Coordinates of C-alpha atoms and ligand atoms in Angstrom, one line a residue:
M1 CA 0.0 -0.1 0.0
V2 CA 1.1 3.7 -0.6
K3 CA 0.1 6.6 1.6
L4 CA -0.2 9.9 0.1
T5 CA -2.0 13.2 0.5
I6 CA -4.3 14.7 -2.3
D7 CA -5.9 18.2 -1.6
N8 CA -5.2 17.7 2.1
Q9 CA -6.6 14.4 2.6
Q10 CA -4.6 11.6 3.7
I11 CA -5.4 8.4 2.0
E12 CA -4.0 4.9 1.2
V13 CA -4.1 3.1 -2.0
K14 CA -2.7 0.0 -3.7
E15 CA 0.7 0.3 -5.3
G16 CA 0.5 1.2 -9.2
T17 CA -2.9 3.2 -8.7
K18 CA -3.1 6.0 -11.2
I19 CA -3.4 9.4 -9.7
I20 CA -6.7 9.9 -11.4
D21 CA -8.2 6.8 -9.5
A22 CA -6.6 7.6 -6.3
A23 CA -8.2 11.1 -6.3
V24 CA -11.5 9.5 -6.2
L25 CA -10.7 8.2 -2.6
A26 CA -10.0 11.9 -1.7
G27 CA -13.5 12.8 -3.0
V28 CA -12.1 14.4 -6.2
K29 CA -13.1 13.7 -9.7
I30 CA -10.2 15.1 -11.8
P31 CA -11.5 16.4 -15.3
R32 CA -10.5 14.5 -18.2
L33 CA -11.1 14.5 -22.0
C34 CA -9.1 11.9 -23.9
F35 CA -9.0 9.3 -20.9
L36 CA -10.8 6.0 -21.6
R37 CA -10.0 3.4 -19.0
D38 CA -7.8 0.7 -20.0
L39 CA -8.0 1.9 -23.5
N40 CA -6.9 5.5 -23.8
E41 CA -4.4 6.5 -20.8
I42 CA -2.0 8.7 -22.8
G43 CA -2.3 12.1 -21.4
A44 CA -2.9 13.6 -24.8
C45 CA -5.3 16.3 -23.8
R46 CA -3.5 17.3 -20.5
V47 CA -6.6 18.4 -18.9
C48 CA -6.1 16.0 -16.2
V49 CA -2.8 17.4 -14.9
V50 CA -2.0 17.8 -11.2
E51 CA 0.7 19.5 -9.1
V52 CA 2.9 17.3 -7.2
E53 CA 4.9 19.0 -4.3
G54 CA 8.7 19.1 -5.1
K55 CA 8.0 18.8 -8.8
E56 CA 8.6 21.6 -11.4
K57 CA 6.3 20.0 -14.0
L58 CA 2.9 19.2 -13.8
L59 CA 1.9 15.5 -14.1
T60 CA -0.9 14.0 -16.2
S61 CA -2.9 12.0 -13.5
C62 CA -4.2 9.5 -16.1
N63 CA -1.0 7.7 -16.8
N64 CA 1.0 8.4 -13.6
V65 CA 1.0 6.3 -10.7
V66 CA 1.0 7.4 -7.0
K67 CA 4.3 7.2 -5.0
E68 CA 4.9 7.0 -1.2
G69 CA 4.7 10.2 0.4
M70 CA 3.2 12.3 -2.7
V71 CA 1.6 15.4 -2.0
I72 CA -0.7 16.4 -4.7
R73 CA -3.0 19.5 -5.3
T74 CA -5.7 18.8 -8.0
N75 CA -7.0 22.4 -8.4
S76 CA -4.1 24.9 -7.4
P77 CA -3.8 28.0 -9.4
K78 CA -0.8 26.5 -11.4
V79 CA -3.1 23.5 -12.3
R80 CA -5.9 25.8 -13.2
N81 CA -4.0 27.9 -15.4
A82 CA -2.3 25.1 -17.1
R83 CA -5.8 23.5 -17.8
R84 CA -7.3 26.6 -19.0
T85 CA -4.4 27.2 -21.4
N86 CA -4.6 23.5 -22.7
V87 CA -8.3 23.8 -23.2
E88 CA -7.8 27.0 -25.1
L89 CA -5.3 25.3 -27.3
I90 CA -7.7 22.7 -28.1
L91 CA -10.4 25.1 -28.7
S92 CA -7.9 27.0 -31.0
Q93 CA -8.2 24.0 -33.4
H94 CA -12.0 23.2 -32.9
D95 CA -14.9 24.8 -34.7
F96 CA -17.0 25.8 -31.4
K97 CA -20.1 26.7 -33.1
C98 CA -21.9 25.0 -30.3
A99 CA -25.5 25.9 -30.9
T100 CA -25.4 24.0 -34.3
C101 CA -23.4 20.9 -32.9
V102 CA -25.0 17.6 -32.6
R103 CA -23.3 17.2 -29.0
S104 CA -24.4 20.7 -27.8
G105 CA -25.3 20.2 -24.2
N106 CA -23.7 16.7 -24.1
C107 CA -20.0 17.5 -25.1
S108 CA -17.2 17.2 -22.9
L109 CA -15.1 20.0 -24.2
Q110 CA -18.1 22.4 -23.8
E111 CA -18.4 21.3 -20.2
I112 CA -14.8 21.6 -19.3
S113 CA -14.4 24.9 -21.0
N114 CA -17.5 26.2 -19.0
D115 CA -16.3 24.8 -15.8
L116 CA -12.7 26.2 -16.3
N117 CA -14.4 29.8 -17.1
V118 CA -12.9 29.9 -20.4
L119 CA -14.5 33.0 -21.7
N120 CA -12.1 33.7 -24.5
V121 CA -9.5 31.8 -26.7
N122 CA -6.3 33.6 -26.7
F123 CA -4.8 31.8 -29.6
D124 CA -5.3 32.2 -33.5
I125 CA -8.0 29.8 -34.4
D126 CA -7.4 27.6 -37.1
F127 CA -9.2 24.4 -37.7
E128 CA -9.0 21.6 -40.2
Q129 CA -11.8 21.4 -43.0
R130 CA -12.2 18.5 -45.1
S131 CA -15.0 17.1 -47.2
W132 CA -16.9 13.8 -46.2
N133 CA -19.5 12.0 -48.3
P134 CA -22.6 13.3 -46.7
D135 CA -24.7 10.2 -47.6
F136 CA -22.4 7.6 -45.6
P137 CA -24.0 6.4 -42.3
L138 CA -21.0 7.4 -40.4
Q139 CA -20.0 11.2 -40.6
K140 CA -16.8 13.0 -39.5
D141 CA -16.4 16.5 -39.0
F142 CA -12.6 17.3 -39.2
S143 CA -13.2 21.0 -37.6
K144 CA -14.5 19.3 -34.5
C145 CA -11.8 16.6 -34.0
I146 CA -9.7 17.2 -30.8
K147 CA -7.2 14.5 -31.8
C148 CA -7.8 12.7 -28.4
M149 CA -7.3 9.3 -30.0
R150 CA -10.3 7.6 -28.4
C151 CA -11.8 6.5 -31.6
I152 CA -8.5 5.1 -32.7
Q153 CA -8.2 3.0 -29.6
V154 CA -11.8 1.7 -29.4
C155 CA -11.7 0.7 -33.1
D156 CA -8.3 -1.0 -32.5
K157 CA -8.5 -2.6 -29.3
I158 CA -12.3 -3.4 -28.8
Q159 CA -13.3 -3.9 -32.6
S160 CA -9.9 -4.9 -34.1
L161 CA -10.8 -2.9 -37.3
N162 CA -8.2 -0.2 -37.2
I163 CA -10.4 2.1 -39.3
W164 CA -8.8 5.4 -37.7
D165 CA -5.3 6.5 -37.4
I166 CA -3.3 9.6 -36.9
V167 CA -2.2 11.3 -40.1
N168 CA 0.2 14.0 -40.8
S169 CA 2.4 15.6 -38.3
G170 CA 3.3 18.6 -36.0
Y171 CA 0.4 21.3 -36.3
R172 CA -1.4 19.4 -39.2
T173 CA -1.8 16.0 -37.2
T174 CA -5.2 15.0 -37.4
V175 CA -7.3 11.7 -37.2
D176 CA -8.3 10.3 -40.5
V177 CA -9.3 6.8 -42.1
S178 CA -6.2 4.8 -41.9
W179 CA -3.8 3.8 -44.8
N180 CA -4.9 6.6 -47.1
R181 CA -8.3 5.2 -47.7
N182 CA -11.6 6.9 -47.9
I183 CA -14.3 5.6 -45.5
E184 CA -16.3 3.9 -48.1
Q185 CA -13.1 1.8 -49.0
A186 CA -12.2 1.0 -45.5
D187 CA -13.7 -2.1 -43.7
C188 CA -15.7 0.0 -41.3
S189 CA -18.4 -2.0 -39.7
L190 CA -20.5 0.8 -39.0
C191 CA -21.0 -0.3 -35.5
G192 CA -20.7 3.5 -34.3
Q193 CA -18.4 2.5 -31.3
C194 CA -16.1 5.4 -32.3
I195 CA -18.9 7.7 -32.1
T196 CA -20.2 6.9 -28.7
H197 CA -16.7 7.1 -27.4
C198 CA -16.2 10.5 -29.1
P199 CA -16.0 13.4 -26.4
V200 CA -17.1 15.9 -28.9
G201 CA -19.2 16.2 -32.2
A202 CA -16.3 15.0 -34.4
L203 CA -18.0 11.8 -35.1
M204 CA -21.8 11.4 -35.8
V205 CA -24.5 9.2 -37.4
R206 CA -25.9 10.6 -40.6
N207 CA -28.8 12.7 -39.4
D208 CA -32.1 11.6 -41.0
I209 CA -34.6 13.5 -38.7
D210 CA -35.9 15.8 -41.6
K211 CA -36.8 12.6 -43.9
V212 CA -39.0 11.7 -41.0
Y213 CA -40.5 15.1 -40.5
K214 CA -41.1 15.2 -44.4
A215 CA -43.0 12.1 -44.4
L216 CA -45.1 13.0 -41.4
E217 CA -46.1 16.1 -43.4
D218 CA -47.1 14.2 -46.4
P219 CA -50.9 13.6 -46.3
E220 CA -50.5 11.0 -49.0
L221 CA -48.3 8.6 -46.9
I222 CA -49.4 6.3 -44.3
T223 CA -46.4 6.6 -41.6
V224 CA -45.6 3.3 -39.8
V225 CA -42.9 3.2 -37.2
Q226 CA -41.1 0.3 -35.6
V227 CA -39.2 0.7 -32.2
A228 CA -36.3 -1.7 -31.7
P229 CA -35.9 -3.7 -28.4
A230 CA -33.1 -1.8 -27.0
V231 CA -34.5 1.7 -27.7
R232 CA -37.1 1.4 -24.9
T233 CA -34.3 1.0 -22.3
A234 CA -32.8 4.4 -23.2
W235 CA -34.9 6.6 -24.9
A236 CA -35.7 9.0 -22.2
E237 CA -32.1 9.1 -20.6
F238 CA -31.8 13.0 -21.5
L239 CA -35.5 13.9 -21.3
N240 CA -35.8 14.7 -17.6
V241 CA -38.4 11.7 -17.1
D242 CA -37.4 9.7 -14.1
D243 CA -36.5 6.1 -14.8
S244 CA -39.4 4.6 -13.4
H245 CA -41.7 6.7 -15.5
A246 CA -39.8 6.1 -18.6
T247 CA -42.0 3.3 -19.7
T248 CA -42.6 1.7 -23.1
G249 CA -46.2 2.8 -22.8
L250 CA -44.9 6.5 -22.5
M251 CA -42.5 6.2 -25.5
V252 CA -45.5 4.8 -27.4
A253 CA -47.7 7.9 -26.4
S254 CA -44.9 10.1 -27.4
L255 CA -44.6 8.7 -30.8
K256 CA -48.4 8.8 -31.4
R257 CA -48.1 12.6 -30.5
I258 CA -45.4 13.2 -32.9
G259 CA -47.9 12.0 -35.6
F260 CA -47.1 8.5 -36.6
D261 CA -50.3 6.9 -38.0
Y262 CA -49.2 3.5 -36.5
V263 CA -46.7 2.6 -33.8
F264 CA -45.4 -1.1 -34.0
D265 CA -42.8 -3.0 -32.2
T266 CA -39.7 -4.7 -33.7
N267 CA -40.2 -7.2 -30.9
F268 CA -43.0 -8.6 -33.2
S269 CA -40.6 -9.0 -36.0
A270 CA -37.8 -10.4 -33.7
D271 CA -40.4 -13.1 -33.0
L272 CA -40.7 -13.6 -36.6
T273 CA -37.0 -13.9 -37.0
I274 CA -36.9 -16.7 -34.3
M275 CA -39.5 -18.5 -36.3
E276 CA -37.4 -18.5 -39.4
E277 CA -33.9 -18.7 -37.9
G278 CA -34.9 -21.3 -35.5
T279 CA -36.4 -23.5 -38.2
E280 CA -33.4 -22.8 -40.3
F281 CA -31.3 -24.1 -37.6
L282 CA -33.1 -27.1 -37.0
E283 CA -32.9 -28.0 -40.7
L284 CA -29.3 -27.8 -40.8
Y285 CA -28.8 -29.4 -37.5
S286 CA -31.0 -32.4 -38.2
E287 CA -29.0 -33.0 -41.4
G288 CA -26.1 -33.8 -39.1
N289 CA -23.1 -32.7 -41.0
M290 CA -22.6 -29.1 -40.1
K291 CA -19.0 -28.1 -40.9
Y292 CA -19.4 -24.7 -39.4
P293 CA -22.0 -23.3 -37.1
L294 CA -24.9 -21.3 -38.2
F295 CA -24.2 -17.7 -37.3
T296 CA -27.0 -15.3 -36.7
S297 CA -27.2 -12.3 -38.9
C298 CA -29.5 -10.0 -37.5
C299 CA -26.5 -7.4 -36.7
P300 CA -25.4 -5.6 -39.6
G301 CA -22.3 -4.5 -38.1
W302 CA -21.5 -8.2 -37.8
V303 CA -22.5 -9.0 -41.2
R304 CA -20.4 -6.2 -42.7
F305 CA -17.5 -7.6 -40.6
M306 CA -17.9 -11.1 -41.8
K307 CA -18.1 -9.9 -45.4
S308 CA -14.7 -7.9 -45.2
Q309 CA -12.8 -10.1 -42.8
Y310 CA -14.0 -13.6 -43.5
P311 CA -15.6 -13.6 -47.0
D312 CA -15.5 -17.4 -47.3
M313 CA -17.6 -17.7 -44.2
V314 CA -20.3 -15.6 -45.4
K315 CA -22.2 -18.7 -46.6
Y316 CA -22.6 -19.8 -43.0
L317 CA -24.5 -16.6 -42.0
S318 CA -28.2 -17.3 -41.4
T319 CA -30.2 -16.3 -44.4
S320 CA -33.0 -15.0 -42.1
K321 CA -33.3 -11.2 -42.3
S322 CA -33.1 -9.1 -39.3
P323 CA -36.2 -8.1 -37.3
Q324 CA -35.7 -4.7 -38.8
Q325 CA -35.9 -6.0 -42.4
M326 CA -38.5 -8.6 -41.8
F327 CA -40.8 -5.7 -40.3
G328 CA -40.4 -3.6 -43.4
A329 CA -40.9 -6.7 -45.8
V330 CA -44.2 -7.6 -43.8
A331 CA -45.5 -4.0 -43.3
K332 CA -45.2 -3.5 -47.0
S333 CA -46.8 -6.6 -48.1
Y334 CA -49.2 -8.4 -45.6
Y335 CA -50.0 -5.1 -43.7
A336 CA -50.4 -3.2 -46.9
D337 CA -53.0 -5.9 -47.9
I338 CA -54.7 -5.5 -44.5
L339 CA -55.1 -1.8 -45.1
G340 CA -55.8 -2.3 -48.8
V341 CA -53.2 0.2 -49.9
N342 CA -50.5 0.4 -52.5
P343 CA -47.3 -0.7 -50.6
N344 CA -45.4 2.6 -51.8
K345 CA -48.2 4.5 -49.8
I346 CA -46.6 3.1 -46.5
F347 CA -43.7 5.1 -45.3
C348 CA -41.7 2.9 -42.9
V349 CA -39.6 4.5 -40.1
S350 CA -37.3 2.2 -37.8
I351 CA -36.1 3.6 -34.5
M352 CA -32.9 1.7 -33.7
P353 CA -29.9 1.9 -31.1
C354 CA -27.7 1.5 -34.0
S355 CA -25.8 3.3 -36.8
A356 CA -25.3 0.0 -39.0
K357 CA -29.1 -0.2 -39.5
K358 CA -29.1 2.9 -41.7
H359 CA -26.7 1.0 -43.9
E360 CA -28.7 -2.3 -43.8
A361 CA -32.0 -0.6 -44.9
G362 CA -30.3 0.6 -48.0
I363 CA -28.8 -2.7 -49.0
P364 CA -30.3 -3.2 -52.6
S365 CA -31.0 -6.9 -52.2
I366 CA -32.6 -6.7 -49.0
N367 CA -35.7 -5.3 -50.2
D368 CA -38.3 -7.7 -51.4
S369 CA -41.7 -6.2 -51.0
Q370 CA -43.4 -4.8 -53.7
A371 CA -42.5 -1.2 -52.7
D372 CA -39.4 0.7 -53.5
R373 CA -37.8 0.1 -50.1
D374 CA -39.0 -2.0 -47.2
V375 CA -37.6 0.3 -44.6
D376 CA -37.6 3.8 -45.8
V377 CA -35.6 5.8 -43.0
V378 CA -33.8 4.6 -39.9
I379 CA -33.2 7.0 -37.1
T380 CA -31.2 6.3 -33.9
T381 CA -32.3 6.5 -30.3
R382 CA -30.4 9.9 -30.1
E383 CA -32.3 11.2 -33.1
L384 CA -35.6 10.0 -31.5
E385 CA -34.8 12.0 -28.4
K386 CA -34.4 15.1 -30.5
I387 CA -37.7 14.5 -32.0
I388 CA -39.5 14.0 -28.8
K389 CA -37.7 17.2 -27.3
A390 CA -38.9 19.2 -30.2
E391 CA -42.4 18.1 -29.5
N392 CA -42.1 20.0 -25.9
L393 CA -44.3 17.3 -24.3
D394 CA -45.3 17.5 -20.7
F395 CA -44.6 14.1 -19.6
T396 CA -46.5 14.4 -16.3
M397 CA -49.8 14.9 -18.5
L398 CA -49.0 12.3 -21.0
K399 CA -50.7 8.8 -20.6
E400 CA -49.1 5.5 -21.4
E401 CA -50.5 4.0 -24.6
S402 CA -50.1 0.5 -26.1
F403 CA -48.6 -0.2 -29.4
D404 CA -50.9 -0.8 -32.4
S405 CA -52.0 -4.2 -33.5
P406 CA -51.1 -6.7 -35.1
L407 CA -47.6 -5.6 -35.8
G408 CA -47.0 -4.3 -32.2
I409 CA -47.5 -7.6 -30.4
G410 CA -44.1 -8.9 -29.4
S411 CA -43.1 -11.6 -26.6
G412 CA -40.3 -11.3 -24.1
A413 CA -38.2 -13.6 -26.2
G414 CA -38.4 -10.6 -28.8
A415 CA -37.5 -8.1 -26.2
I416 CA -34.2 -9.6 -25.0
F417 CA -32.9 -9.5 -28.7
G418 CA -31.5 -6.1 -27.7
V419 CA -29.0 -7.7 -25.1
T420 CA -26.1 -10.0 -25.8
G421 CA -27.2 -13.5 -25.6
G422 CA -31.0 -12.6 -26.0
V423 CA -31.2 -13.9 -29.7
M424 CA -29.6 -17.3 -28.7
E425 CA -32.1 -17.5 -25.5
A426 CA -35.0 -16.7 -27.6
A427 CA -34.0 -19.0 -30.4
L428 CA -33.7 -21.9 -28.0
R429 CA -36.7 -21.4 -26.3
S430 CA -38.7 -21.8 -29.7
A431 CA -36.3 -24.5 -31.1
Y432 CA -36.9 -26.7 -28.0
F433 CA -40.6 -26.3 -28.5
L434 CA -40.3 -27.0 -32.3
V435 CA -38.4 -30.3 -31.4
T436 CA -40.4 -31.6 -28.4
G437 CA -43.8 -30.1 -28.9
K438 CA -43.3 -28.6 -25.4
N439 CA -42.3 -25.4 -23.9
P440 CA -39.0 -25.4 -21.8
D441 CA -38.9 -23.4 -18.8
P442 CA -38.3 -19.7 -20.2
D443 CA -35.3 -19.3 -18.1
S444 CA -33.8 -22.8 -19.1
F445 CA -31.1 -21.2 -21.2
K446 CA -30.0 -18.2 -19.1
S447 CA -26.4 -19.5 -19.0
V448 CA -25.9 -17.5 -22.1
R449 CA -26.7 -14.1 -20.1
G450 CA -24.0 -11.7 -18.9
N451 CA -21.6 -9.3 -20.3
K452 CA -18.6 -11.7 -21.0
G453 CA -17.4 -11.0 -24.5
W454 CA -17.5 -14.6 -25.4
K455 CA -19.7 -17.2 -23.8
E456 CA -20.4 -20.7 -24.4
S457 CA -22.8 -23.4 -23.2
K458 CA -24.2 -26.7 -24.1
F459 CA -27.9 -27.7 -23.9
N460 CA -29.7 -31.1 -24.4
I461 CA -32.7 -30.7 -26.4
D462 CA -34.6 -34.1 -26.7
G463 CA -31.4 -36.1 -26.3
N464 CA -29.3 -34.1 -28.7
Q465 CA -26.4 -31.9 -27.5
V466 CA -26.6 -28.4 -28.8
N467 CA -23.1 -26.5 -28.4
V468 CA -23.6 -22.7 -28.8
A469 CA -21.5 -19.5 -28.3
V470 CA -22.5 -16.0 -27.9
V471 CA -19.9 -13.0 -28.6
S472 CA -20.3 -9.5 -28.5
G473 CA -17.7 -7.0 -29.8
L474 CA -15.8 -7.5 -33.0
G475 CA -12.4 -8.1 -31.5
N476 CA -14.1 -11.0 -29.7
A477 CA -15.7 -12.0 -32.8
R478 CA -12.4 -12.3 -34.7
K479 CA -10.9 -14.4 -31.9
L480 CA -14.0 -16.6 -32.2
M481 CA -13.8 -16.9 -35.9
D482 CA -10.0 -17.6 -35.9
S483 CA -10.4 -20.4 -33.3
I484 CA -13.6 -21.9 -35.3
I485 CA -11.7 -21.9 -38.5
K486 CA -8.4 -23.5 -36.8
G487 CA -10.7 -26.3 -35.3
D488 CA -9.9 -25.1 -31.6
V489 CA -13.6 -24.9 -31.0
K490 CA -16.8 -26.3 -32.3
Y491 CA -20.2 -24.9 -32.0
D492 CA -23.6 -25.7 -33.6
F493 CA -25.1 -22.2 -33.3
V494 CA -23.3 -18.8 -32.8
E495 CA -24.8 -15.4 -31.8
V496 CA -22.6 -12.3 -32.7
M497 CA -23.4 -8.8 -31.9
A498 CA -20.8 -6.0 -33.1
C499 CA -21.5 -3.8 -30.0
P500 CA -20.0 -4.9 -26.6
G501 CA -23.3 -5.9 -24.6
G502 CA -25.2 -6.1 -27.7
C503 CA -27.6 -3.3 -29.0
S504 CA -28.3 -1.9 -25.8
G505 CA -24.7 -0.5 -26.0
G506 CA -25.3 0.4 -29.7
G507 CA -23.6 3.0 -31.6
G508 CA -27.0 4.9 -31.9
Q509 CA -27.9 5.0 -28.1
P510 CA -27.5 8.1 -26.0
I511 CA -24.1 8.9 -25.0
R512 CA -23.3 9.4 -21.4
E513 CA -19.9 10.3 -20.8
G514 CA -17.5 7.7 -19.1
M515 CA -20.5 5.3 -18.6
E516 CA -20.8 1.8 -20.1
L517 CA -24.5 1.3 -19.8
A518 CA -25.1 -1.8 -22.0
S519 CA -25.4 -3.9 -19.0
A520 CA -27.8 -1.9 -17.0
R521 CA -29.9 -1.4 -20.1
G522 CA -29.9 -5.1 -20.8
E523 CA -31.2 -5.8 -17.3
K524 CA -34.2 -3.7 -18.3
L525 CA -34.9 -5.9 -21.1
Y526 CA -34.8 -9.2 -18.8
D527 CA -37.2 -7.2 -16.5
I528 CA -39.5 -6.7 -19.5
D529 CA -39.2 -10.3 -20.6
R530 CA -40.0 -11.6 -17.0
S531 CA -43.0 -9.3 -16.7
M532 CA -44.6 -10.5 -19.8
Y533 CA -47.4 -13.1 -20.2
L534 CA -46.0 -14.0 -23.6
R535 CA -42.4 -15.4 -23.3
Y536 CA -42.1 -17.5 -26.3
S537 CA -41.9 -16.2 -29.8
H538 CA -43.8 -19.2 -31.3
E539 CA -46.7 -18.4 -28.9
N540 CA -47.2 -14.7 -30.4
P541 CA -50.6 -14.7 -31.8
S542 CA -50.1 -12.1 -34.3
I543 CA -47.1 -14.3 -35.5
K544 CA -49.3 -17.3 -35.6
K545 CA -52.0 -15.2 -37.6
L546 CA -49.3 -14.0 -40.0
Y547 CA -48.4 -17.6 -40.8
D548 CA -51.9 -18.9 -40.9
D549 CA -53.3 -16.0 -43.1
Y550 CA -50.3 -15.2 -45.3
L551 CA -47.1 -17.0 -45.1
E552 CA -48.3 -20.6 -44.5
K553 CA -45.4 -21.9 -42.5
P554 CA -41.8 -21.0 -41.6
S555 CA -39.4 -21.4 -44.4
S556 CA -42.2 -21.5 -46.9
H557 CA -41.9 -20.2 -50.4
L558 CA -43.2 -16.8 -49.6
A559 CA -41.5 -16.6 -46.3
H560 CA -38.1 -17.0 -48.2
K561 CA -39.0 -14.5 -50.7
L562 CA -39.9 -12.0 -48.0
L563 CA -37.9 -12.9 -45.0
H564 CA -34.6 -14.3 -46.3
T565 CA -31.6 -12.8 -47.9
D566 CA -28.2 -14.3 -49.5
H567 CA -26.2 -11.4 -48.1
E568 CA -25.0 -10.8 -51.5
S569 CA -24.8 -7.0 -51.9
Ligands
HC1_1 FE1 -31.0 -4.8 -32.2 FE2 -32.4 -6.3 -33.7 S1 -31.7 -6.7 -31.5 S2 -30.4 -6.1 -34.3 O1 -29.4 -6.0 -32.0 O2 -32.1 -8.4 -34.0 O3 -30.4 -2.2 -33.7 O4 -32.3 -3.3 -30.3 O5 -33.7 -4.0 -33.4 O6 -33.4 -5.7 -36.5 O7 -35.3 -7.0 -32.7 C1 -30.5 -3.3 -33.2 C2 -31.9 -4.0 -30.9 C3 -32.8 -4.5 -33.3 C4 -33.1 -6.1 -35.3 C5 -34.2 -6.8 -33.0
SF4_2 FE1 -26.2 -2.2 -34.4 FE2 -26.8 -3.9 -32.4 FE3 -25.1 -4.6 -34.1 FE4 -24.5 -2.7 -32.5 S1 -24.9 -4.7 -31.9 S2 -24.0 -2.9 -34.8 S3 -26.4 -1.8 -32.3 S4 -27.3 -4.3 -34.4

């Protein structure tokens, strides 16, 4: 143990503790900008500097460890001046038009500048400006980049894709796509983890809010919205609605007030995905000669990763479309028939916790209804928050409402799609039923829960052993793929989600500085599942009716046409 003094508080901490962590025990949170625990502890921004008695130079607290007898001051005049100068230097290369910035009100640089009482920037202002493809789902604004390196580290160390790198040198140093590629050529999975780890507004998703407003204003269009499972866990994080009131029912009521004609649930089509994917798995498994496992394909970040990193393995991805795309295909075929309208009259909006879903909806070969596109626009949870804020709703007056029927009925199995392990658990609940004709206990497969990056389990279904793996984070997916290909591990069914923790921690979710919320949001989905009367996809009455009245049965000719894809383009 090491004894030291921080801001006149005597504390004792373990040897090797970083000063930034030791300060917490003295009741101080040292400000930081570039710091990301275990990923980016490089002292690049120099906002976390502290004064150590007897030392001329200030020390960065994120990458210097405590020493016996140290006397540290975290907010001395010297520290304050240095921090202010460092922040001014950062601002001198940053376009601080805060009012029009996507991160206004939720920007670490803005907060630190305010806290340090920076009222002027006493340096010449000169920021980088470069063009970027405005149609690409991931957007970069070079004029906002503060070169903190967080995006580089998250992409390298967590996602193993190395999309970003430092380019140029000296004054012109900036962060750009690595190896002189442009973003379209790079193997970006579009998971959006660089966006949620950016402390400012340099990385964003493409903003599609105006496309939604345009559709809502068009009297000729019937607007249909689907809401992904994970969105309900986070939609109100910045809305001044306390957690116990931020219910799914209040979210539905908000969407109705915004003016959508029909508010539906992606949990419905998650149940449909289970019916198709579960059937696909059982067909392959019963053939008895699977060389490689069946891989889930509902995460477009993972599908893009597979296509660029393991192209020979794409054929082992499930052909079942994601719930988002199944929803769009059903809305513009079956539901258009129910309404008796031309499918092109329906405008289908998805609200997703995800940046890659914007790409998925635009894949040409994924559109199989008679309409031009199955899903017209995808917005993220963050974009939803903006739309709801603009509505100026008084949440104390708003009453909860239910999703519309029939595409708004979803099971607890559908809800847990939004958390790592949830797709596997949901699939096994129904696979068990399809094989045995009996429902398993709904919690029989809970060993695949939890935030470990690579989980494995074995289950016995009617005397047959099924080996499964569940992975989240693309670095873990790479390790898994390499082990499978080398023959070190063997599974029958594998779930992969690109974002650590699954969609709850997705690239389109609200950004809460320094907080990894995937697991807490995931717990809310398990609570929803436990509270549901319907916990099995195959018991969803709307799904049964869809098969009875329209699709006939899972894997039928029409189901294949509408609900499956070859992942070709
Ligand atoms: Fe997901 Fe999915 S769970 S992919 O992770 O299969 O985005 O939430 O909507 O489509 O259901 C995301 C979440 C989501 C799909 C479902
Ligand atoms: Fe999108 Fe979910 Fe995949 Fe992340 S894990 S890329 S949020 S689908």
